Amino acid sequence: MNTHGSLLVISGPAGSGKGTIVKHLLQDPAYAVSISTTSRAPRGDDIPGVTYNFVTADEFKDMISRGELAEFAEYVGNFYGTPVKTVSEMLHSGKHVILEIETQGALQIKSKFPEALLIWLSPPDYDTLEARLRGRGTNTEEDIARRLSTAKRELQFLPYYDYIVVNEAGKAEECADKIRAIVAVDSMSTKHNPDFTSIFYKKK
Ligand code: 5GP
């Protein structure tokens, strides 16, 4: 069966709990996360080279012109992108590769890699989203307002996603389990196993 891992895109509004869910998924060694490059300034909880690779806007533009990014987007005034090299190396190692990216990038991935699995991670409702963003304490009031309006705009892209997974408070492991179940079903898809017939006869 499929020796290639799944390319798993996880999007959702800031405050949907993507970071926490990704950490839960990474407890399973079958998963790996792609570390994005960004031109935004590091926040208190960031670790350079672990949460992101931080570059200047000019360095980011150079990476675009050298074709080093599988996708990129400008989000709330900063650039974010996925290095193409890391993703292909991780996929060939057989891992399920997680891209924790916003909608513009997710759509670029979907058109370049039609087999990618797009998951929309959502808080249960808008009020919970707002409360989570305020509770973080790392964003300014202006930033919170921008992230909330971005979240509303991003919801338009929901029809391009394959699955919606709701991240209920205190149920991160359950939420990660749902994503693992989706990946397990997806790996049996005919689209991931185009050589099944020849493998089937060879083993006779
Ligand atoms: P934050 O500034 O909160 O770390 O991230 C802001 C948004 O950028 C989040 O929705 C996050 O998923 C998205 N993001 C992070 N890395 C990438 C990337 O490489 N490409 C794209 N398109 N979005 C990203």
XYZ file of C-alpha atoms and ligand atoms in Angstrom:
228
model
C 0.000 0.000 0.000
C 0.904 3.669 0.154
C 4.559 4.270 1.094
C 4.256 8.023 0.703
C 2.953 9.889 3.742
C -0.087 12.136 3.527
C 0.298 15.850 2.969
C -1.907 17.241 5.664
C -2.912 20.896 5.602
C -4.357 22.228 8.850
C -5.911 25.683 8.747
C -8.181 27.536 11.087
C -8.461 30.936 12.702
C -5.795 32.161 15.107
C -7.149 30.820 18.401
C -8.494 27.570 16.947
C -5.774 25.687 18.819
C -3.748 24.558 15.775
C -0.443 24.715 17.658
C -1.727 22.495 20.470
C -3.275 19.962 18.108
C -0.105 19.790 16.022
C 1.905 19.091 19.211
C -0.457 16.210 20.014
C -0.126 14.791 16.485
C 3.672 14.995 16.680
C 3.690 12.657 19.675
C 3.216 9.976 17.010
C 6.551 9.566 15.113
C 4.620 8.915 11.887
C 3.934 12.658 11.745
C 6.291 15.541 10.990
C 5.620 19.254 10.755
C 7.032 21.592 8.158
C 8.662 24.637 9.763
C 7.514 27.726 7.927
C 9.502 30.815 7.089
C 8.019 34.162 8.074
C 8.844 37.862 7.984
C 6.809 38.567 11.128
C 8.617 39.473 14.339
C 8.999 36.636 16.864
C 6.366 36.645 19.657
C 7.022 35.718 23.279
C 6.239 32.033 22.706
C 8.321 31.690 19.528
C 11.562 29.739 19.268
C 13.569 30.599 16.110
C 14.170 27.497 13.992
C 11.492 25.566 15.905
C 8.234 27.518 15.613
C 9.380 29.421 12.513
C 12.464 30.418 10.592
C 12.446 34.205 10.880
C 13.686 36.317 7.969
C 13.311 39.920 6.789
C 10.703 40.820 4.134
C 13.550 41.249 1.603
C 15.013 37.832 2.407
C 11.522 36.363 2.009
C 11.098 37.991 -1.421
C 14.479 36.513 -2.465
C 13.235 33.063 -1.461
C 10.134 33.593 -3.648
C 12.210 34.611 -6.665
C 14.535 31.610 -6.215
C 11.442 29.329 -6.260
C 12.204 27.970 -2.791
C 8.624 28.062 -1.508
C 5.883 25.498 -2.184
C 3.358 28.184 -1.253
C 3.379 31.585 0.398
C 0.944 34.241 1.512
C 0.763 37.671 3.037
C -1.270 37.453 6.222
C -2.036 40.333 8.601
C 0.815 42.347 7.054
C 3.522 39.653 7.129
C 4.811 36.982 4.757
C 4.565 33.273 5.561
C 5.733 30.390 3.373
C 6.473 26.675 3.184
C 9.970 25.622 1.993
C 9.530 23.166 -0.873
C 12.701 21.164 -0.060
C 11.733 20.254 3.505
C 8.269 19.094 2.467
C 9.407 16.790 -0.318
C 12.182 15.294 1.853
C 9.748 14.599 4.699
C 7.124 13.100 2.369
C 9.670 10.755 0.803
C 10.691 9.587 4.262
C 7.129 8.197 4.508
C 5.956 10.629 7.201
C 2.602 12.376 7.270
C 3.654 15.975 6.744
C 1.647 18.661 8.513
C 1.439 22.149 7.026
C -0.109 24.510 9.540
C -0.975 27.315 7.133
C -3.694 29.837 6.292
C -6.244 29.604 3.466
C -4.387 31.299 0.563
C -1.462 28.919 1.037
C -3.790 25.949 1.499
C -5.389 26.610 -1.888
C -1.948 26.852 -3.565
C -1.026 23.492 -2.026
C -4.332 21.975 -3.191
C -3.670 23.049 -6.776
C -0.007 21.861 -6.760
C -0.672 18.668 -4.792
C -4.284 17.602 -5.504
C -3.867 14.623 -3.180
C -3.309 16.932 -0.168
C -5.796 16.543 2.648
C -7.227 19.870 3.809
C -8.558 20.046 7.353
C -10.315 23.062 8.812
C -9.817 23.265 12.560
C -12.437 25.384 14.265
C -13.296 26.599 17.740
C -16.889 25.629 18.638
C -18.182 29.175 17.921
C -17.204 32.803 17.325
C -17.463 33.854 21.004
C -15.035 31.108 22.017
C -12.646 32.236 19.271
C -12.672 35.832 20.561
C -12.194 34.722 24.178
C -9.253 32.480 23.211
C -7.529 35.288 21.302
C -7.882 37.677 24.256
C -6.800 35.000 26.710
C -3.521 34.529 24.839
C -2.239 37.909 26.034
C 0.443 37.991 23.326
C -1.545 39.972 20.739
C -2.316 43.704 20.768
C -5.956 44.885 20.625
C -5.427 45.964 17.008
C -3.938 42.598 16.126
C -6.898 40.784 17.755
C -9.377 42.844 15.707
C -7.444 42.107 12.482
C -7.272 38.388 13.272
C -11.028 38.266 13.965
C -11.912 39.952 10.684
C -9.400 37.715 8.864
C -11.109 34.691 10.444
C -14.482 35.841 9.087
C -12.997 36.316 5.598
C -11.225 32.949 5.682
C -14.487 31.110 6.389
C -15.454 31.752 2.760
C -12.854 29.156 1.768
C -14.369 26.398 3.854
C -15.885 24.607 0.797
C -12.334 23.914 -0.487
C -11.491 21.953 2.653
C -12.098 18.217 2.928
C -13.027 18.039 6.625
C -14.039 20.291 9.527
C -12.784 19.273 12.965
C -14.085 21.196 15.991
C -11.564 21.729 18.778
C -13.622 21.759 22.003
C -12.062 23.217 25.148
C -10.064 20.617 27.068
C -10.456 17.946 24.383
C -7.252 18.375 22.401
C -6.356 14.662 22.444
C -9.834 13.737 21.202
C -9.470 16.318 18.455
C -6.034 14.935 17.453
C -7.566 11.428 17.409
C -10.206 12.596 14.920
C -7.466 13.942 12.641
C -5.494 10.667 12.927
C -8.672 8.799 11.958
C -9.137 11.008 8.879
C -5.495 10.419 7.850
C -5.888 6.656 8.348
C -8.945 6.545 6.078
C -7.309 8.849 3.528
C -4.218 6.623 3.255
C -6.468 3.833 1.919
C -7.790 6.070 -0.836
C -7.302 4.894 -4.424
C -5.686 8.283 -5.183
C -2.771 7.376 -2.873
C -2.398 3.838 -4.191
C -2.187 4.129 -7.985
C 0.242 1.168 -8.193
C -1.921 -1.190 -6.186
C -2.779 -3.479 -9.121
C 0.837 -4.051 -10.175
C 1.926 -4.607 -6.554
C -0.957 -7.044 -6.124
C 0.109 -9.203 -9.105
C 3.839 -9.054 -8.320
C 3.259 -10.572 -4.901
C 1.348 -13.538 -6.334
P 0.936 33.337 13.510
O 1.419 34.721 13.215
O -0.223 33.356 14.479
O 2.030 32.408 13.915
O 0.357 32.729 12.154
C -0.592 33.443 11.412
C -1.186 32.575 10.334
O -0.184 32.202 9.392
C -1.771 31.273 10.867
O -3.057 31.101 10.280
C -0.810 30.228 10.383
O -1.473 29.001 10.136
C -0.348 30.845 9.070
N 0.916 30.299 8.592
C 1.976 29.856 9.312
N 2.935 29.404 8.507
C 2.478 29.551 7.235
C 3.024 29.232 5.941
O 4.115 28.714 5.777
N 2.250 29.549 4.881
C 1.019 30.120 4.989
N 0.341 30.342 3.857
N 0.479 30.410 6.185
C 1.196 30.138 7.294
